[in-house]
Structures are given as structure tokens and as C-alpha cells.
XYZ file of C-alpha atoms in Angstrom:
555
model
C 42.531 -49.649 18.614
C 39.514 -47.635 19.025
C 40.747 -44.963 16.839
C 41.577 -47.508 14.167
C 37.906 -48.860 14.317
C 36.543 -45.478 13.895
C 38.936 -44.763 10.894
C 38.042 -48.225 9.237
C 34.181 -47.475 9.828
C 34.626 -43.970 8.316
C 36.552 -45.583 5.300
C 33.651 -48.055 4.754
C 30.957 -45.314 4.721
C 33.161 -43.287 2.149
C 33.671 -46.472 -0.146
C 29.757 -47.106 0.327
C 29.118 -43.371 -0.767
C 31.560 -43.543 -3.711
C 30.107 -46.867 -5.049
C 26.478 -45.229 -4.616
C 27.656 -42.123 -6.592
C 29.508 -44.270 -9.495
C 26.151 -46.347 -9.541
C 23.999 -43.254 -10.230
C 26.473 -41.630 -12.644
C 26.697 -44.963 -14.614
C 23.122 -46.028 -14.737
C 20.599 -43.381 -13.954
C 18.568 -41.598 -11.056
C 20.503 -40.210 -8.257
C 19.750 -41.939 -5.038
C 21.739 -39.405 -2.822
C 18.837 -36.634 -2.985
C 15.090 -36.112 -3.285
C 15.944 -32.713 -4.795
C 14.103 -32.365 -8.068
C 12.816 -35.938 -7.923
C 9.235 -37.067 -9.199
C 8.536 -40.227 -7.021
C 5.479 -42.582 -7.754
C 3.692 -44.542 -5.080
C 3.907 -48.072 -5.906
C 1.347 -50.289 -4.363
C 2.709 -53.823 -5.419
C -0.401 -55.477 -3.996
C -1.846 -57.037 -7.161
C -1.927 -61.007 -6.559
C -3.180 -64.126 -8.418
C -3.983 -67.513 -7.423
C -1.135 -69.320 -8.943
C 1.611 -66.765 -8.145
C 2.900 -68.581 -5.135
C 1.538 -66.277 -2.475
C -1.415 -68.627 -1.455
C -3.871 -65.812 -0.977
C -5.621 -65.878 -4.384
C -6.960 -63.076 -6.421
C -6.108 -59.885 -4.310
C -7.138 -56.307 -5.512
C -8.391 -57.680 -8.601
C -11.413 -59.356 -7.184
C -13.543 -59.402 -4.012
C -13.373 -63.195 -4.321
C -10.022 -64.722 -3.849
C -10.946 -67.861 -5.663
C -12.477 -66.122 -8.944
C -12.175 -63.145 -11.029
C -15.130 -62.198 -13.421
C -17.562 -59.702 -14.001
C -19.748 -60.245 -10.645
C -16.419 -60.025 -8.573
C -13.905 -57.504 -10.034
C -13.021 -54.748 -7.636
C -10.832 -52.422 -9.920
C -11.893 -49.809 -12.498
C -8.716 -49.203 -14.827
C -7.873 -51.951 -16.997
C -3.926 -52.304 -17.388
C -2.248 -52.731 -20.844
C -1.329 -56.372 -20.531
C 0.569 -56.797 -23.824
C 3.964 -56.804 -22.501
C 3.916 -58.883 -19.336
C 5.844 -62.214 -19.643
C 3.627 -63.985 -16.829
C 0.084 -63.486 -16.198
C -3.191 -65.469 -15.168
C -6.288 -66.221 -16.752
C -9.479 -64.371 -15.406
C -13.072 -65.283 -16.000
C -13.229 -62.104 -18.410
C -13.113 -62.263 -22.082
C -12.211 -59.366 -24.681
C -14.396 -58.666 -27.704
C -12.452 -61.120 -30.115
C -13.131 -64.069 -27.661
C -9.699 -64.295 -26.055
C -9.499 -64.682 -22.171
C -8.406 -61.874 -20.566
C -5.428 -62.225 -18.020
C -3.918 -60.298 -15.192
C -0.342 -59.861 -13.327
C 0.874 -60.350 -9.951
C 3.484 -58.243 -8.313
C 4.975 -61.535 -6.866
C 6.384 -62.342 -10.259
C 9.952 -60.575 -10.545
C 9.423 -60.018 -14.472
C 6.392 -58.104 -13.549
C 7.857 -55.510 -11.203
C 10.930 -55.545 -13.698
C 8.572 -54.689 -16.695
C 7.262 -51.785 -14.457
C 10.713 -50.606 -13.776
C 11.656 -50.956 -17.340
C 9.111 -48.351 -18.070
C 10.456 -46.158 -15.428
C 13.913 -46.454 -17.087
C 12.485 -45.924 -20.582
C 10.693 -42.468 -19.575
C 13.611 -41.595 -17.375
C 11.399 -41.604 -14.319
C 13.141 -41.333 -10.934
C 11.684 -44.154 -8.633
C 9.043 -45.266 -6.255
C 8.020 -45.229 -2.701
C 6.949 -48.686 -2.236
C 3.959 -49.096 -0.044
C 4.127 -51.461 2.964
C 0.948 -52.185 4.620
C 1.589 -52.452 8.331
C -1.886 -53.881 9.157
C -1.118 -56.956 7.047
C 2.302 -58.066 8.509
C 0.923 -60.033 11.341
C -0.491 -62.520 8.748
C 2.597 -64.879 7.817
C 1.352 -64.941 4.277
C 1.373 -61.316 3.562
C 4.456 -60.861 5.571
C 6.122 -63.022 3.147
C 4.416 -61.570 0.146
C 5.381 -58.111 1.417
C 9.024 -59.028 1.678
C 9.085 -60.792 -1.676
C 7.656 -57.794 -3.590
C 10.293 -55.599 -1.767
C 13.030 -58.065 -2.935
C 11.562 -57.570 -6.506
C 11.442 -53.883 -6.323
C 14.892 -53.721 -4.907
C 16.411 -56.156 -7.707
C 14.870 -54.146 -10.450
C 15.505 -50.790 -8.968
C 19.226 -51.840 -8.953
C 19.300 -53.291 -12.422
C 17.308 -50.484 -14.042
C 19.051 -47.723 -12.289
C 15.934 -46.314 -10.510
C 15.414 -45.530 -6.977
C 13.128 -46.611 -4.328
C 12.209 -46.022 -0.519
C 9.737 -47.872 1.911
C 6.398 -45.959 2.563
C 4.504 -47.526 5.573
C 0.688 -47.372 5.209
C -0.557 -47.428 8.740
C -4.269 -48.351 7.870
C -5.929 -50.991 9.992
C -3.108 -51.239 12.485
C -3.978 -51.827 16.298
C -3.322 -48.383 17.675
C -1.935 -50.070 21.045
C 0.686 -51.808 19.080
C 1.426 -49.242 16.363
C 4.669 -47.803 17.614
C 6.248 -51.262 18.283
C 5.012 -52.966 15.172
C 6.397 -50.189 13.033
C 9.821 -50.240 14.849
C 10.145 -53.999 14.762
C 9.387 -54.035 11.226
C 11.595 -51.640 9.932
C 14.453 -53.295 12.014
C 13.687 -56.373 10.014
C 13.842 -54.538 6.792
C 17.201 -53.108 7.878
C 18.796 -56.069 9.418
C 17.330 -59.003 7.287
C 16.333 -57.587 3.931
C 19.067 -54.963 4.260
C 17.187 -52.677 2.139
C 19.122 -49.487 3.030
C 22.248 -51.331 1.880
C 20.996 -51.327 -1.539
C 22.817 -48.749 -3.886
C 19.248 -48.166 -5.234
C 17.712 -47.000 -1.850
C 16.751 -43.404 -1.737
C 18.498 -41.068 0.464
C 18.395 -37.403 1.293
C 21.117 -35.297 3.079
C 23.145 -38.345 3.631
C 20.189 -40.280 5.258
C 17.916 -43.008 4.100
C 14.403 -41.920 3.425
C 11.341 -43.381 5.065
C 7.704 -42.321 4.738
C 4.885 -42.890 7.108
C 1.463 -42.513 5.490
C -1.577 -42.119 7.459
C -0.738 -40.620 11.000
C -3.204 -37.828 11.780
C -6.091 -38.840 9.486
C -9.565 -38.948 11.400
C -10.062 -42.395 10.138
C -6.553 -43.918 10.669
C -4.906 -45.005 13.996
C -2.316 -43.042 15.938
C -2.138 -40.239 18.332
C 0.122 -37.100 18.107
C 2.451 -38.441 21.050
C 2.659 -41.631 19.078
C 3.733 -39.677 15.690
C 6.357 -37.723 17.717
C 7.717 -40.795 19.222
C 7.987 -42.629 15.745
C 9.498 -39.547 14.125
C 12.017 -39.424 16.968
C 12.853 -43.085 16.556
C 13.617 -42.779 12.823
C 15.537 -39.416 13.232
C 17.602 -40.836 16.149
C 18.718 -43.704 13.764
C 19.669 -40.829 11.154
C 16.873 -41.457 8.898
C 15.027 -38.697 6.957
C 11.488 -39.089 7.685
C 8.376 -37.966 5.656
C 4.738 -37.801 6.670
C 2.013 -38.501 4.200
C -0.543 -36.161 6.065
C -4.005 -35.247 5.584
C -4.958 -32.425 3.204
C -6.177 -29.997 5.756
C -3.168 -30.816 8.147
C -2.388 -27.136 8.871
C -5.847 -26.294 10.091
C -6.501 -29.601 12.007
C -10.150 -29.673 10.138
C -11.896 -32.167 8.076
C -9.770 -35.310 7.099
C -7.149 -34.052 9.800
C -7.397 -34.777 13.621
C -7.130 -31.559 15.853
C -4.152 -30.637 17.936
C -1.943 -32.418 15.720
C 0.100 -29.714 14.168
C 3.291 -30.041 16.418
C 3.373 -33.723 15.606
C 3.253 -32.941 11.841
C 5.989 -30.404 12.018
C 8.054 -33.207 13.603
C 8.451 -34.684 10.266
C 11.318 -33.645 8.027
C 8.997 -33.304 5.008
C 5.295 -33.256 4.549
C 3.231 -34.450 1.598
C -0.563 -33.757 2.155
C -2.952 -36.370 0.548
C -4.780 -34.698 -2.248
C -6.595 -37.585 -3.843
C -10.521 -36.926 -3.731
C -10.016 -33.511 -2.305
C -10.696 -32.000 -5.684
C -12.016 -33.610 -8.951
C -11.494 -31.090 -11.704
C -8.807 -28.292 -12.732
C -11.228 -25.456 -11.462
C -11.658 -27.191 -7.770
C -7.793 -27.649 -7.839
C -6.908 -23.970 -8.791
C -9.616 -22.841 -5.941
C -7.854 -25.161 -3.252
C -4.405 -24.053 -4.602
C -5.080 -20.274 -3.783
C -6.958 -21.114 -0.508
C -4.954 -23.839 1.010
C -1.997 -25.361 -0.961
C 0.384 -22.340 -1.558
C 0.163 -21.210 1.854
C 0.715 -24.756 3.119
C 4.003 -24.786 1.160
C 5.012 -21.386 2.411
C 4.094 -22.455 5.963
C 6.208 -25.698 5.543
C 9.181 -24.022 4.366
C 9.102 -21.429 7.027
C 9.447 -24.086 9.641
C 12.579 -25.687 8.036
C 10.601 -28.514 6.407
C 10.152 -29.780 2.760
C 6.851 -29.609 1.244
C 6.141 -32.474 -1.526
C 2.970 -31.877 -3.106
C 0.834 -34.989 -4.338
C -0.767 -35.027 -7.638
C -2.614 -37.429 -9.651
C -4.231 -38.129 -13.133
C -7.947 -38.424 -12.239
C -9.902 -41.366 -10.868
C -12.812 -43.691 -10.748
C -14.340 -45.809 -8.150
C -17.253 -47.682 -9.190
C -16.238 -51.437 -9.254
C -14.569 -51.302 -5.743
C -17.803 -49.647 -4.168
C -20.356 -51.587 -6.424
C -21.744 -48.080 -7.455
C -21.935 -47.383 -11.043
C -22.424 -43.560 -10.367
C -18.673 -43.504 -9.091
C -17.525 -44.433 -12.503
C -14.925 -41.934 -13.921
C -16.083 -39.538 -11.263
C -12.884 -37.473 -11.395
C -12.263 -37.587 -15.171
C -8.699 -37.281 -16.624
C -10.030 -35.027 -19.639
C -7.461 -36.413 -21.950
C -4.739 -35.468 -19.365
C -5.671 -31.872 -19.057
C -6.565 -32.799 -15.133
C -3.058 -33.716 -14.571
C -1.440 -31.120 -16.608
C -3.175 -28.467 -14.541
C -1.654 -29.771 -11.481
C 1.819 -30.546 -12.956
C 2.183 -27.032 -14.600
C 1.165 -25.315 -11.248
C 3.623 -27.535 -9.338
C 6.516 -26.559 -11.620
C 5.588 -22.835 -11.859
C 4.549 -21.978 -8.256
C 5.432 -24.748 -5.842
C 9.085 -25.557 -6.642
C 11.724 -24.939 -4.313
C 15.408 -25.967 -4.322
C 14.822 -28.989 -2.090
C 11.375 -29.917 -3.558
C 10.171 -33.006 -5.002
C 6.754 -34.342 -6.109
C 4.896 -37.455 -5.099
C 2.714 -39.093 -8.052
C -0.136 -40.945 -6.840
C -0.123 -43.687 -8.377
C 2.233 -45.849 -10.517
C -0.082 -49.099 -10.527
C -3.341 -48.194 -8.558
C -5.944 -49.405 -10.887
C -8.366 -50.186 -8.074
C -9.463 -46.312 -8.021
C -8.329 -45.688 -11.353
C -5.304 -43.441 -10.628
C -2.701 -45.527 -12.064
C -0.068 -43.942 -14.421
C 1.527 -47.025 -15.960
C 0.541 -48.414 -19.272
C -3.120 -48.808 -19.220
C -5.847 -50.057 -22.033
C -6.023 -47.154 -24.666
C -9.341 -47.856 -26.383
C -12.512 -49.457 -25.546
C -11.530 -52.599 -27.808
C -8.626 -53.179 -25.371
C -10.863 -54.019 -22.368
C -13.170 -57.027 -21.699
C -16.763 -56.763 -22.768
C -18.072 -58.498 -19.498
C -17.820 -55.369 -17.309
C -17.327 -51.579 -17.453
C -13.809 -50.588 -17.219
C -11.978 -47.467 -17.628
C -9.645 -46.803 -20.472
C -7.526 -43.887 -21.326
C -9.371 -42.512 -24.423
C -12.684 -42.603 -22.563
C -12.925 -39.015 -22.548
C -13.128 -38.622 -26.202
C -9.289 -37.890 -26.864
C -7.383 -40.550 -28.509
C -4.498 -41.636 -26.064
C -1.757 -44.209 -26.369
C -1.405 -46.457 -23.578
C 1.986 -44.931 -22.192
C 0.456 -41.272 -22.401
C 0.476 -40.688 -18.445
C 4.093 -41.995 -18.298
C 4.949 -39.327 -20.836
C 3.080 -36.681 -19.128
C 5.071 -37.915 -15.813
C 8.218 -37.439 -17.748
C 7.297 -34.151 -19.039
C 6.786 -33.031 -15.492
C 9.944 -34.398 -14.213
C 11.763 -32.541 -17.012
C 10.109 -29.358 -16.231
C 10.271 -29.799 -12.229
C 14.199 -30.087 -12.553
C 16.167 -27.129 -13.128
C 15.386 -25.763 -16.909
C 18.195 -24.966 -18.887
C 17.406 -22.001 -21.184
C 18.886 -18.574 -22.004
C 18.574 -16.464 -18.746
C 18.858 -13.126 -17.543
C 20.454 -12.915 -13.941
C 19.729 -10.090 -11.519
C 20.539 -6.783 -13.146
C 20.753 -8.496 -16.481
C 19.681 -6.710 -19.534
C 17.860 -7.582 -22.806
C 18.753 -4.934 -25.152
C 16.612 -3.723 -28.173
C 16.592 -6.074 -30.956
C 17.718 -9.091 -28.972
C 16.031 -12.127 -27.733
C 15.779 -14.906 -25.047
C 15.413 -18.510 -26.474
C 13.894 -21.607 -24.553
C 15.816 -24.526 -23.896
C 14.094 -26.362 -26.799
C 14.504 -23.476 -29.126
C 10.659 -23.398 -29.643
C 10.133 -19.998 -28.268
C 11.765 -16.763 -28.155
C 11.067 -13.497 -26.268
C 12.299 -10.498 -28.050
C 12.783 -6.882 -27.184
C 11.629 -5.053 -30.235
C 12.575 -1.564 -31.290
C 9.020 -0.270 -30.765
C 9.157 -1.042 -27.137
C 6.947 -4.115 -27.563
C 8.048 -7.417 -25.668
C 6.892 -10.313 -27.969
C 6.907 -13.946 -27.267
C 6.796 -16.147 -30.524
C 7.605 -19.358 -32.052
C 11.149 -19.634 -33.115
C 10.321 -21.492 -36.437
C 7.631 -19.025 -37.986
C 7.568 -16.103 -35.901
C 3.730 -16.525 -34.924
C 3.054 -14.616 -31.863
C 2.338 -16.209 -28.663
C 1.807 -13.157 -26.319
C 2.846 -9.596 -26.920
C 2.938 -6.685 -24.377
C 2.204 -3.963 -26.918
C 4.144 -1.153 -28.545
C 5.036 1.995 -26.761
C 4.501 5.499 -27.720
C 7.991 6.694 -26.464
C 11.241 6.474 -27.878
C 14.043 4.009 -27.844
C 16.338 2.453 -27.741
C 14.583 0.164 -25.145
C 15.737 -2.312 -22.964
C 14.400 -5.015 -20.633
C 15.928 -5.407 -17.065
C 15.873 -8.202 -14.576
C 16.454 -6.022 -11.592
C 18.095 -7.249 -8.446
C 14.957 -6.463 -6.351
C 13.071 -8.956 -8.538
C 11.181 -6.293 -10.716
C 10.871 -7.019 -14.348
C 11.238 -3.478 -16.064
C 11.254 -1.917 -19.404
C 13.079 1.376 -20.041
C 12.897 3.786 -23.091
C 15.617 5.611 -24.462
C 15.621 8.204 -21.778
C 16.072 5.716 -19.040
C 12.236 6.255 -18.075
C 10.548 2.954 -16.689
C 7.471 2.452 -19.125
C 6.388 -0.893 -17.774
C 7.233 -2.737 -14.466
C 6.072 -6.300 -13.377
C 5.842 -4.933 -9.804
C 2.816 -2.790 -10.830
C 0.611 -5.993 -10.694
C -0.276 -6.505 -6.930
C 0.097 -10.278 -7.383
C 3.678 -9.846 -8.096
C 4.392 -7.064 -5.820
C 3.115 -9.415 -3.085
C 5.164 -12.122 -3.976
C 8.243 -10.099 -4.240
C 7.686 -8.887 -0.840
C 8.316 -12.218 0.665
C 11.035 -13.415 -1.884
C 14.781 -13.753 -1.893
C 17.022 -12.814 -4.686
C 19.197 -13.324 -6.847
C 16.569 -13.507 -9.428
C 16.520 -15.077 -12.952
C 14.361 -14.318 -16.077
C 13.843 -17.153 -18.552
C 11.602 -18.397 -21.357
C 10.271 -21.791 -20.581
C 9.398 -24.631 -23.114
C 5.685 -23.835 -22.726
C 6.151 -20.283 -24.025
C 5.947 -18.469 -20.801
C 8.505 -15.701 -19.785
C 8.904 -16.119 -16.051
C 11.068 -14.660 -13.342
C 12.147 -16.971 -10.535
C 13.691 -16.044 -6.959
C 16.448 -17.948 -5.309
C 14.075 -20.665 -4.140
C 12.473 -21.246 -7.712
C 9.287 -19.369 -6.794
C 7.846 -17.488 -9.703
C 7.482 -13.701 -9.110
C 6.427 -12.947 -12.597
C 4.751 -14.795 -15.422
C 3.963 -13.065 -18.750
C 1.049 -15.294 -19.449
C -0.525 -15.049 -16.169
C -0.206 -11.043 -15.744
C -2.797 -8.334 -16.530
C -1.349 -5.680 -18.686
C -0.773 -2.651 -16.351
C 0.478 0.911 -17.127
C 1.064 2.781 -20.528
C 1.685 -0.563 -22.622
C -1.935 -1.465 -22.429
C -2.429 -3.746 -25.446
C -4.684 -5.689 -27.515
C -4.169 -8.957 -25.516
C -7.577 -8.900 -24.117
C -8.590 -11.164 -20.992
C -10.477 -13.411 -23.396
C -7.698 -13.530 -25.908
C -5.256 -14.350 -22.891
C -7.365 -17.387 -21.907
C -7.195 -18.684 -25.295
C -3.515 -18.205 -25.208
C -3.240 -19.893 -21.945
C -5.151 -22.901 -23.296
C -3.404 -23.296 -26.319
């Protein structure tokens, strides 16, 4: 009898897994793995007086009864043109019509958001669940209904979702029991993990806890480990949304917390507000982020970077000096992070957390937002996407997220695997067939546009004789040999790439990306050579000067 019960249970698990796989293959995003995923944070906390929640205006206004120019508490105006249900505010557009706003309690609102995810082939969301609110029966019911909305839309739209707990405002004395009890409710009553759309990894449902270890949030290191063990013992894959300076235990992080952080299965350091422009991001990447990633993976954990589009925090703080204080720069701020994530942070199990999908309070939302100044009410200053002088459509950041998702997943293009040879007068082509990298008869390695042969990058001709060949060697070194078999150029002559090779693992692959960069990656997708990011060293010094290289990289 006991054996029959185990067998039946196993059969049920197999059937469930097959149904989940069939669902993913037939409809959309694969819920069985986080690998290669680009997941949004989804607040779902925007409410209106007539939505049935009985809490009035929430996150739109500081006054639950009215939403007007003196009470608005958000900065980025959403594109309201597609919502089926919305509620009138006390704000007016330039044409005299009354502005309306949405509520996440309406199933049609959440379904519109997931329709956009589906339209742009974006994977899914980490649904925020604010633990500090749940002792209030009204908000407990609201969070449950929003969860039902997300679950239904994720299933119908072929997207995925997972629960992300935010512990802000929780009583530290009851933190552990509150979180355990609520998770048991979600599992046993709402049955979230039974949904075919619930995100799993390595056969385990995914849960995220955000806020443990922050200096301004509750929770001790011992409580953190206790909670992580609770989820791991329940066969849950548990990720921590941790402070940016988690590894050093300084600034936004409590000290003596490292062992607690490393108890998680994955770590996602919170980067919002830690830098406000591309230059500051580059500095922190070189001084903190890259080493964080390497340290995390060296401890057998997954590193999930957080990137964001820019922000504004004037209306929430009643401080006009905070308006557009982290400018989006027409998408350049986001692209600088996205390109770095694809080129330098990707590993085989990596995934990315985008903050956020719908967070208009602090202006970090990436869903459809007002495009032009004419699309926002005239009563108050609001952020719109074209505010930095570059004309952008309302869905521009969904497009950028889709580009990131496509780039972060395994690229498909011509490749040279370890010991592969690119012979003279032959080329590698990018997946989109826009760029090609050719080994010329004069020993010059040239990247050009496929359509018109315009040069994107060139190494420079050689004074020696051919035939020449480019070799992706088994040691990760990219080398050009002349006709006598003598190496005339090698990527490892650059100290940057030499240092990376010393800690990398083969086999290696050389390919040309859709941005025109010729890159070599190791087994874990770490870039160990980039044509557009390397100085020219050795006999092939060329006319590509550093200033010209900067122009190339910016083009």
C-alpha cells in the first residue's frame, strides 16, 4: 500500500511537469527555469476609490479621498489610452478632458499589462507582496485579489510569475512567523505554486524575499538564515533582494550579514539610487558589481543583477529638486546597463531583474507611459518619456526590455568554437546578418555592415605575408597568424583580457554580435575578448585611435 501511494504521487508529479512543459511550449515563456530570464518587478499597488478595495486612492495620491494637483504622489504619467477601466481624477489634460488612472484590482488592468508582456515576448514578473500590510484585512484581501489577477493573466498570456515578499515595515519580533504563515496561506488557499505559470528553477518553485540585511529594514542575520532554511526545507528556490553593498557589509547593508546572504540560492543586489548616470554605473561596475558576481558564483550561488531605466522622486517627496533626478537620456542610461549585463555579467544560469514594470511613483516604470508633454495633465509637473529631448513612443522601454531579453538569451550567429579557424577571405556573420567580421588578404581583421561594406571597426593591415588566418584557440586566446605560422596579433597581449583568461574556463566561442562587436566567450558566457573594447597592441597598430573608438562605441 505504501509503495502504491509513492508511485501514484510520483506519477502525479510527472503528469504535472509534463502539463507545465506542454503549456510553456504551446503558449510562451518557460516556467521551469530562471536561466536566461528577464523578470520585472510588479508592484500591483495602484488603487482607486471605486475599485472595491475600500481604501481610496493609493500610490496615486497622498489623500485617499482625492487625487489632484496638491495630492498626487507619483512622477511618471502612464499611457492611459488602452485601459478598459479607469477612474476620474481631479487633473485635466490640455484639451480640457479629465485625466483618469487605473487600479490593479480590476482584472482587465492586470491583463492589459500581461498583454504587453506577451506582445514584446517578455518573460514575466516577480509580484510584490508587502508583508507589513497584511495584518490589515482590507489590504490582505487586496493583495490576494491582485495575486489572483496576476495568476490568471500569466496563465492566459503565457507569461510567468513568482512571489516577491517585501518586508518593509514589518514588526521584527513577528517577522519569521508572519512570513511563514502567509506563504502557507498562498500555497494552501490560493494555491499559487499549482499554477502552470508559477516560475520554477531546478524543479523548485521560486520565492524572493526583499529587504533582509538593509540598515533601514527589520530582520537579523539569524532570522534571515531561519527563513531561508524554512523555504529550502520546503523544496523552494529562494532568492534574496539584498543591499547593493552586501558583500562588504557597509553603507546600505548591516554588518556581519555575509553568511546570511550566502544562505540564499540567488542574490540580487538593489541598485536603484546607487548610481544615476552611465559614468557612475561604469565606475561601480568596475569597483563592485563584477567582483560581486564572481564572488557569488564562486560560492555556488546565482547572481541576478538589477537594472533600471532612470527615475524621478519629486511628487512623492514634495521636493521639486528631485524631479527627473536620474534622467533616462532617451534610453541611454538603461542601454548602458543592459549592454554591460549581456557582455560582462551573463553566466549559464543567470537572469536579470528589471525594476520595475509599473512603478510610476519614483519614475522607474518600464510599461507604456506618456510619450509627449501633451499627453500629461497641465495641473502638475509629471515625467514623460520624451522629456530629455529625444522623441520616444509610449512603448519604448518595453522595446528596450525586449532587446535586452533577446540579447541575454543565447545568441545565434556564426561562431568559431575552440581551435576554430577563420581563413583568409572568409567572414563570420551576425545572427541578424547586419554585420560581418572578415579576415582580409592583407592581414586586416575588419568588421563592416553587410549591406554596404561600411567599416565599423578595423584592426589594420599587416606588413607580413599571408595567407592569414584568425584562430579561436583552446586557451581562449584569439590569434592572427601569417603565412609562416607566426602570430602577428593576439588578444591576450591586452592585460585586461589576459587577466580574464586566467580565471575563465573553456571551451570558448568567437562570434559577432548584432551590435557589431566581435566577442569571445568562455563556458559561462563571460566575455574574454571584445574587439570594440580593446586597445590595439603589437605589430598591427592601426588608424583606429582612442577618440575614433569612442565614436564607434557610441554609434
